[in-house]
Amino acid sequence: MSQFWLYFRLGLEHVLDWNAYDHILFLIVLVAAYSFHTWKRVLWLVTIFTLGHTISLFLSVYEIVIVDSTWVEFLIPLTILITAVF
């Protein structure tokens, strides 16, 4: 259980880091259209985002998928913009 809390804390530090503000922006864009009464949808969106991010980190760390970081840095704000427009 101590490893769970270690990785939970590391995940929080990663998402809440000022250098990783794109995570917070993306989550805000995802949930902006929902009210408090639709909290289940928001919870699902945040969970799916977290799982997708975890899978992408896993694939990159183990070099299963290798993508040039310049493309990633370009696509992050693009996906935030497309999500906001949608």
Coordinates of N, CA, C and O in Angstrom, one line a residue:
M1 N 0.8 -1.2 0.0 CA 0.0 0.0 0.0 C 0.9 1.3 0.0 O 0.5 2.3 -0.5
S2 N 2.1 1.2 0.5 CA 2.9 2.3 0.6 C 3.4 2.7 -0.9 O 3.5 3.9 -1.1
Q3 N 3.5 1.8 -1.8 CA 3.8 2.1 -3.1 C 2.7 2.8 -3.8 O 2.9 3.7 -4.6
F4 N 1.4 2.5 -3.5 CA 0.3 3.2 -4.0 C 0.3 4.6 -3.7 O 0.2 5.5 -4.5
W5 N 0.6 4.9 -2.4 CA 0.6 6.3 -2.0 C 1.8 7.1 -2.6 O 1.7 8.3 -2.9
L6 N 2.9 6.4 -2.8 CA 4.1 7.0 -3.4 C 3.7 7.4 -4.8 O 3.9 8.6 -5.2
Y7 N 3.1 6.5 -5.6 CA 2.8 6.8 -7.0 C 1.6 7.8 -7.1 O 1.5 8.6 -8.0
F8 N 0.7 7.7 -6.1 CA -0.4 8.7 -6.1 C 0.1 10.1 -5.9 O -0.3 11.0 -6.5
R9 N 1.1 10.2 -4.9 CA 1.7 11.5 -4.7 C 2.5 12.0 -5.9 O 2.4 13.2 -6.3
L10 N 3.2 11.1 -6.5 CA 4.0 11.5 -7.7 C 3.0 11.9 -8.8 O 3.3 12.9 -9.5
G11 N 1.9 11.3 -9.0 CA 0.9 11.6 -10.0 C 0.3 13.0 -9.7 O 0.2 13.8 -10.6
L12 N 0.0 13.3 -8.5 CA -0.5 14.6 -8.1 C 0.5 15.7 -8.4 O 0.2 16.7 -8.9
E13 N 1.7 15.4 -8.0 CA 2.8 16.4 -8.2 C 3.0 16.6 -9.7 O 3.2 17.8 -10.2
H14 N 2.9 15.6 -10.5 CA 3.0 15.7 -12.0 C 1.9 16.5 -12.6 O 2.2 17.4 -13.3
V15 N 0.7 16.3 -12.2 CA -0.5 17.0 -12.8 C -0.5 18.4 -12.3 O -0.9 19.3 -13.0
L16 N -0.2 18.6 -11.0 CA -0.3 20.0 -10.4 C 0.9 20.8 -10.6 O 1.0 21.9 -10.1
D17 N 1.9 20.3 -11.2 CA 3.2 21.1 -11.4 C 2.9 22.2 -12.4 O 2.2 22.1 -13.4
W18 N 3.4 23.4 -12.1 CA 3.2 24.6 -12.9 C 3.7 24.4 -14.4 O 3.2 24.9 -15.3
N19 N 4.7 23.5 -14.5 CA 5.3 23.2 -15.8 C 4.3 22.3 -16.6 O 4.5 22.1 -17.8
A20 N 3.4 21.7 -15.9 CA 2.4 20.8 -16.6 C 1.0 21.4 -16.6 O 0.0 20.7 -16.5
Y21 N 1.0 22.7 -16.8 CA -0.3 23.3 -16.8 C -1.3 22.8 -17.9 O -2.5 23.0 -17.8
D22 N -0.7 22.2 -18.9 CA -1.6 21.7 -20.0 C -2.5 20.6 -19.5 O -3.6 20.5 -20.0
H23 N -2.1 19.9 -18.5 CA -3.0 18.9 -17.9 C -4.3 19.5 -17.3 O -5.4 19.1 -17.5
I24 N -4.0 20.5 -16.5 CA -5.1 21.2 -15.9 C -6.0 21.9 -16.9 O -7.2 21.9 -16.8
L25 N -5.4 22.6 -17.9 CA -6.2 23.2 -19.0 C -7.1 22.2 -19.7 O -8.2 22.5 -20.0
F26 N -6.5 21.1 -20.0 CA -7.3 20.0 -20.7 C -8.5 19.6 -19.9 O -9.6 19.4 -20.3
L27 N -8.2 19.3 -18.6 CA -9.3 18.9 -17.7 C -10.4 20.0 -17.5 O -11.6 19.7 -17.5
I28 N -10.0 21.2 -17.4 CA -10.9 22.3 -17.4 C -11.8 22.4 -18.6 O -13.0 22.5 -18.5
V29 N -11.1 22.2 -19.8 CA -11.9 22.3 -21.0 C -12.9 21.1 -21.1 O -14.0 21.2 -21.6
L30 N -12.5 19.9 -20.6 CA -13.3 18.8 -20.6 C -14.6 19.0 -19.8 O -15.7 18.6 -20.1
V31 N -14.4 19.6 -18.6 CA -15.5 19.7 -17.6 C -16.3 21.0 -17.7 O -17.3 21.1 -17.0
A32 N -15.8 21.9 -18.5 CA -16.4 23.3 -18.5 C -17.9 23.2 -18.8 O -18.7 24.1 -18.4
A33 N -18.3 22.3 -19.7 CA -19.7 22.3 -20.2 C -20.6 21.6 -19.2 O -21.8 21.6 -19.5
Y34 N -20.1 21.0 -18.1 CA -21.0 20.3 -17.2 C -21.3 21.0 -16.0 O -20.5 21.8 -15.5
S35 N -22.5 20.8 -15.4 CA -22.8 21.4 -14.1 C -22.6 20.4 -13.0 O -22.2 19.3 -13.2
F36 N -22.8 20.9 -11.8 CA -22.6 20.0 -10.6 C -23.5 18.8 -10.6 O -23.1 17.8 -10.1
H37 N -24.6 18.9 -11.2 CA -25.6 17.8 -11.3 C -25.1 16.6 -12.2 O -25.6 15.5 -12.0
T38 N -24.1 16.9 -13.0 CA -23.6 15.8 -13.9 C -22.2 15.4 -13.5 O -21.4 15.1 -14.3
W39 N -22.0 15.3 -12.2 CA -20.7 15.0 -11.6 C -20.2 13.6 -12.1 O -19.0 13.4 -12.2
K40 N -21.2 12.7 -12.4 CA -20.7 11.3 -12.8 C -20.0 11.4 -14.2 O -19.0 10.7 -14.4
R41 N -20.6 12.2 -15.0 CA -19.9 12.4 -16.4 C -18.5 13.0 -16.2 O -17.6 12.6 -16.9
V42 N -18.4 14.0 -15.3 CA -17.1 14.6 -15.1 C -16.1 13.6 -14.5 O -15.0 13.5 -14.9
L43 N -16.6 12.8 -13.6 CA -15.8 11.8 -13.0 C -15.3 10.8 -14.0 O -14.1 10.4 -14.1
W44 N -16.2 10.4 -14.9 CA -15.8 9.5 -16.0 C -14.8 10.1 -17.0 O -13.8 9.5 -17.4
L45 N -15.0 11.4 -17.3 CA -14.0 12.1 -18.2 C -12.6 12.2 -17.6 O -11.6 12.0 -18.2
V46 N -12.6 12.6 -16.3 CA -11.3 12.7 -15.6 C -10.6 11.3 -15.5 O -9.4 11.2 -15.7
T47 N -11.4 10.3 -15.2 CA -10.9 8.9 -15.1 C -10.3 8.5 -16.5 O -9.2 7.9 -16.6
I48 N -11.1 8.7 -17.5 CA -10.6 8.3 -18.9 C -9.4 9.1 -19.3 O -8.4 8.5 -19.8
F49 N -9.3 10.4 -19.0 CA -8.1 11.2 -19.2 C -6.9 10.6 -18.5 O -5.8 10.5 -19.1
T50 N -7.1 10.3 -17.2 CA -6.0 9.8 -16.4 C -5.5 8.4 -17.0 O -4.3 8.2 -17.1
L51 N -6.4 7.5 -17.3 CA -6.0 6.3 -17.9 C -5.3 6.4 -19.2 O -4.3 5.8 -19.4
G52 N -5.8 7.3 -20.1 CA -5.2 7.5 -21.3 C -3.8 8.1 -21.1 O -2.8 7.7 -21.8
H53 N -3.6 9.0 -20.2 CA -2.3 9.6 -19.9 C -1.4 8.5 -19.4 O -0.2 8.5 -19.7
T54 N -1.9 7.7 -18.5 CA -1.0 6.6 -17.9 C -0.6 5.6 -18.9 O 0.6 5.3 -19.0
I55 N -1.5 5.3 -19.8 CA -1.1 4.3 -20.9 C -0.1 5.0 -21.8 O 0.9 4.3 -22.2
S56 N -0.3 6.2 -22.2 CA 0.7 6.9 -23.1 C 2.1 7.0 -22.4 O 3.1 6.8 -23.1
L57 N 2.1 7.3 -21.1 CA 3.4 7.3 -20.4 C 4.0 5.9 -20.3 O 5.3 5.8 -20.5
F58 N 3.3 4.9 -20.1 CA 3.7 3.5 -20.1 C 4.4 3.1 -21.4 O 5.5 2.6 -21.5
L59 N 3.6 3.4 -22.5 CA 4.1 3.1 -23.8 C 5.4 3.8 -24.2 O 6.3 3.3 -24.8
S60 N 5.5 5.0 -23.7 CA 6.7 5.8 -24.0 C 7.9 5.4 -23.2 O 9.0 5.3 -23.6
V61 N 7.7 5.1 -21.9 CA 8.8 4.8 -21.0 C 9.4 3.5 -21.4 O 10.6 3.3 -21.4
Y62 N 8.6 2.5 -21.8 CA 9.1 1.2 -22.2 C 9.4 1.1 -23.7 O 9.6 0.1 -24.3
E63 N 9.4 2.3 -24.4 CA 9.8 2.5 -25.8 C 9.0 1.5 -26.7 O 9.5 1.1 -27.7
I64 N 7.7 1.3 -26.4 CA 6.8 0.5 -27.2 C 6.4 1.4 -28.4 O 6.3 1.0 -29.5
V65 N 6.1 2.7 -28.0 CA 5.8 3.7 -29.0 C 6.8 4.9 -28.8 O 6.9 5.4 -27.7
I66 N 7.4 5.3 -29.9 CA 8.4 6.4 -29.8 C 7.9 7.5 -30.8 O 7.7 7.2 -32.0
V67 N 7.7 8.6 -30.2 CA 7.2 9.8 -30.9 C 8.1 10.9 -30.6 O 8.5 11.2 -29.5
D68 N 8.4 11.7 -31.7 CA 9.3 12.9 -31.5 C 8.6 13.9 -30.6 O 7.4 14.2 -30.8
S69 N 9.3 14.4 -29.6 CA 8.7 15.2 -28.6 C 8.2 16.6 -29.2 O 7.3 17.2 -28.7
T70 N 8.8 17.0 -30.3 CA 8.3 18.2 -30.9 C 6.8 18.0 -31.4 O 6.0 19.0 -31.3
W71 N 6.5 16.8 -31.9 CA 5.1 16.6 -32.3 C 4.2 16.5 -31.1 O 3.1 17.1 -31.2
V72 N 4.7 15.9 -30.0 CA 3.8 15.9 -28.8 C 3.6 17.3 -28.3 O 2.4 17.6 -28.0
E73 N 4.6 18.1 -28.3 CA 4.4 19.5 -27.8 C 3.5 20.3 -28.7 O 2.8 21.2 -28.2
F74 N 3.5 20.0 -29.9 CA 2.6 20.6 -30.9 C 1.1 20.2 -30.7 O 0.2 20.9 -30.7
L75 N 1.0 18.8 -30.5 CA -0.4 18.3 -30.4 C -1.1 18.5 -29.1 O -2.3 18.6 -29.1
I76 N -0.4 18.8 -28.0 CA -1.0 19.0 -26.8 C -1.9 20.3 -26.8 O -3.1 20.2 -26.5
P77 N -1.4 21.4 -27.2 CA -2.3 22.6 -27.2 C -3.3 22.5 -28.3 O -4.4 23.0 -28.2
L78 N -3.0 21.7 -29.4 CA -4.0 21.5 -30.5 C -5.2 20.7 -30.0 O -6.3 21.1 -30.3
T79 N -4.9 19.7 -29.2 CA -6.0 18.9 -28.7 C -6.8 19.7 -27.7 O -8.1 19.5 -27.6
I80 N -6.2 20.5 -26.9 CA -6.9 21.4 -25.9 C -7.8 22.3 -26.7 O -9.0 22.5 -26.4
L81 N -7.3 22.9 -27.8 CA -8.1 23.9 -28.6 C -9.3 23.2 -29.2 O -10.4 23.6 -29.2
I82 N -9.0 22.0 -29.8 CA -10.1 21.3 -30.5 C -11.2 20.8 -29.5 O -12.4 21.0 -29.7
T83 N -10.7 20.4 -28.3 CA -11.7 20.0 -27.3 C -12.5 21.2 -26.8 O -13.7 21.1 -26.6
A84 N -11.9 22.4 -26.7 CA -12.5 23.6 -26.2 C -13.6 24.0 -27.3 O -14.7 24.4 -26.9
V85 N -13.2 23.9 -28.6 CA -14.2 24.3 -29.6 C -15.4 23.3 -29.7 O -16.5 23.8 -29.8
F86 N -15.1 22.0 -29.5 CA -16.1 21.0 -29.5 C -17.1 21.3 -28.4 O -18.3 21.2 -28.5

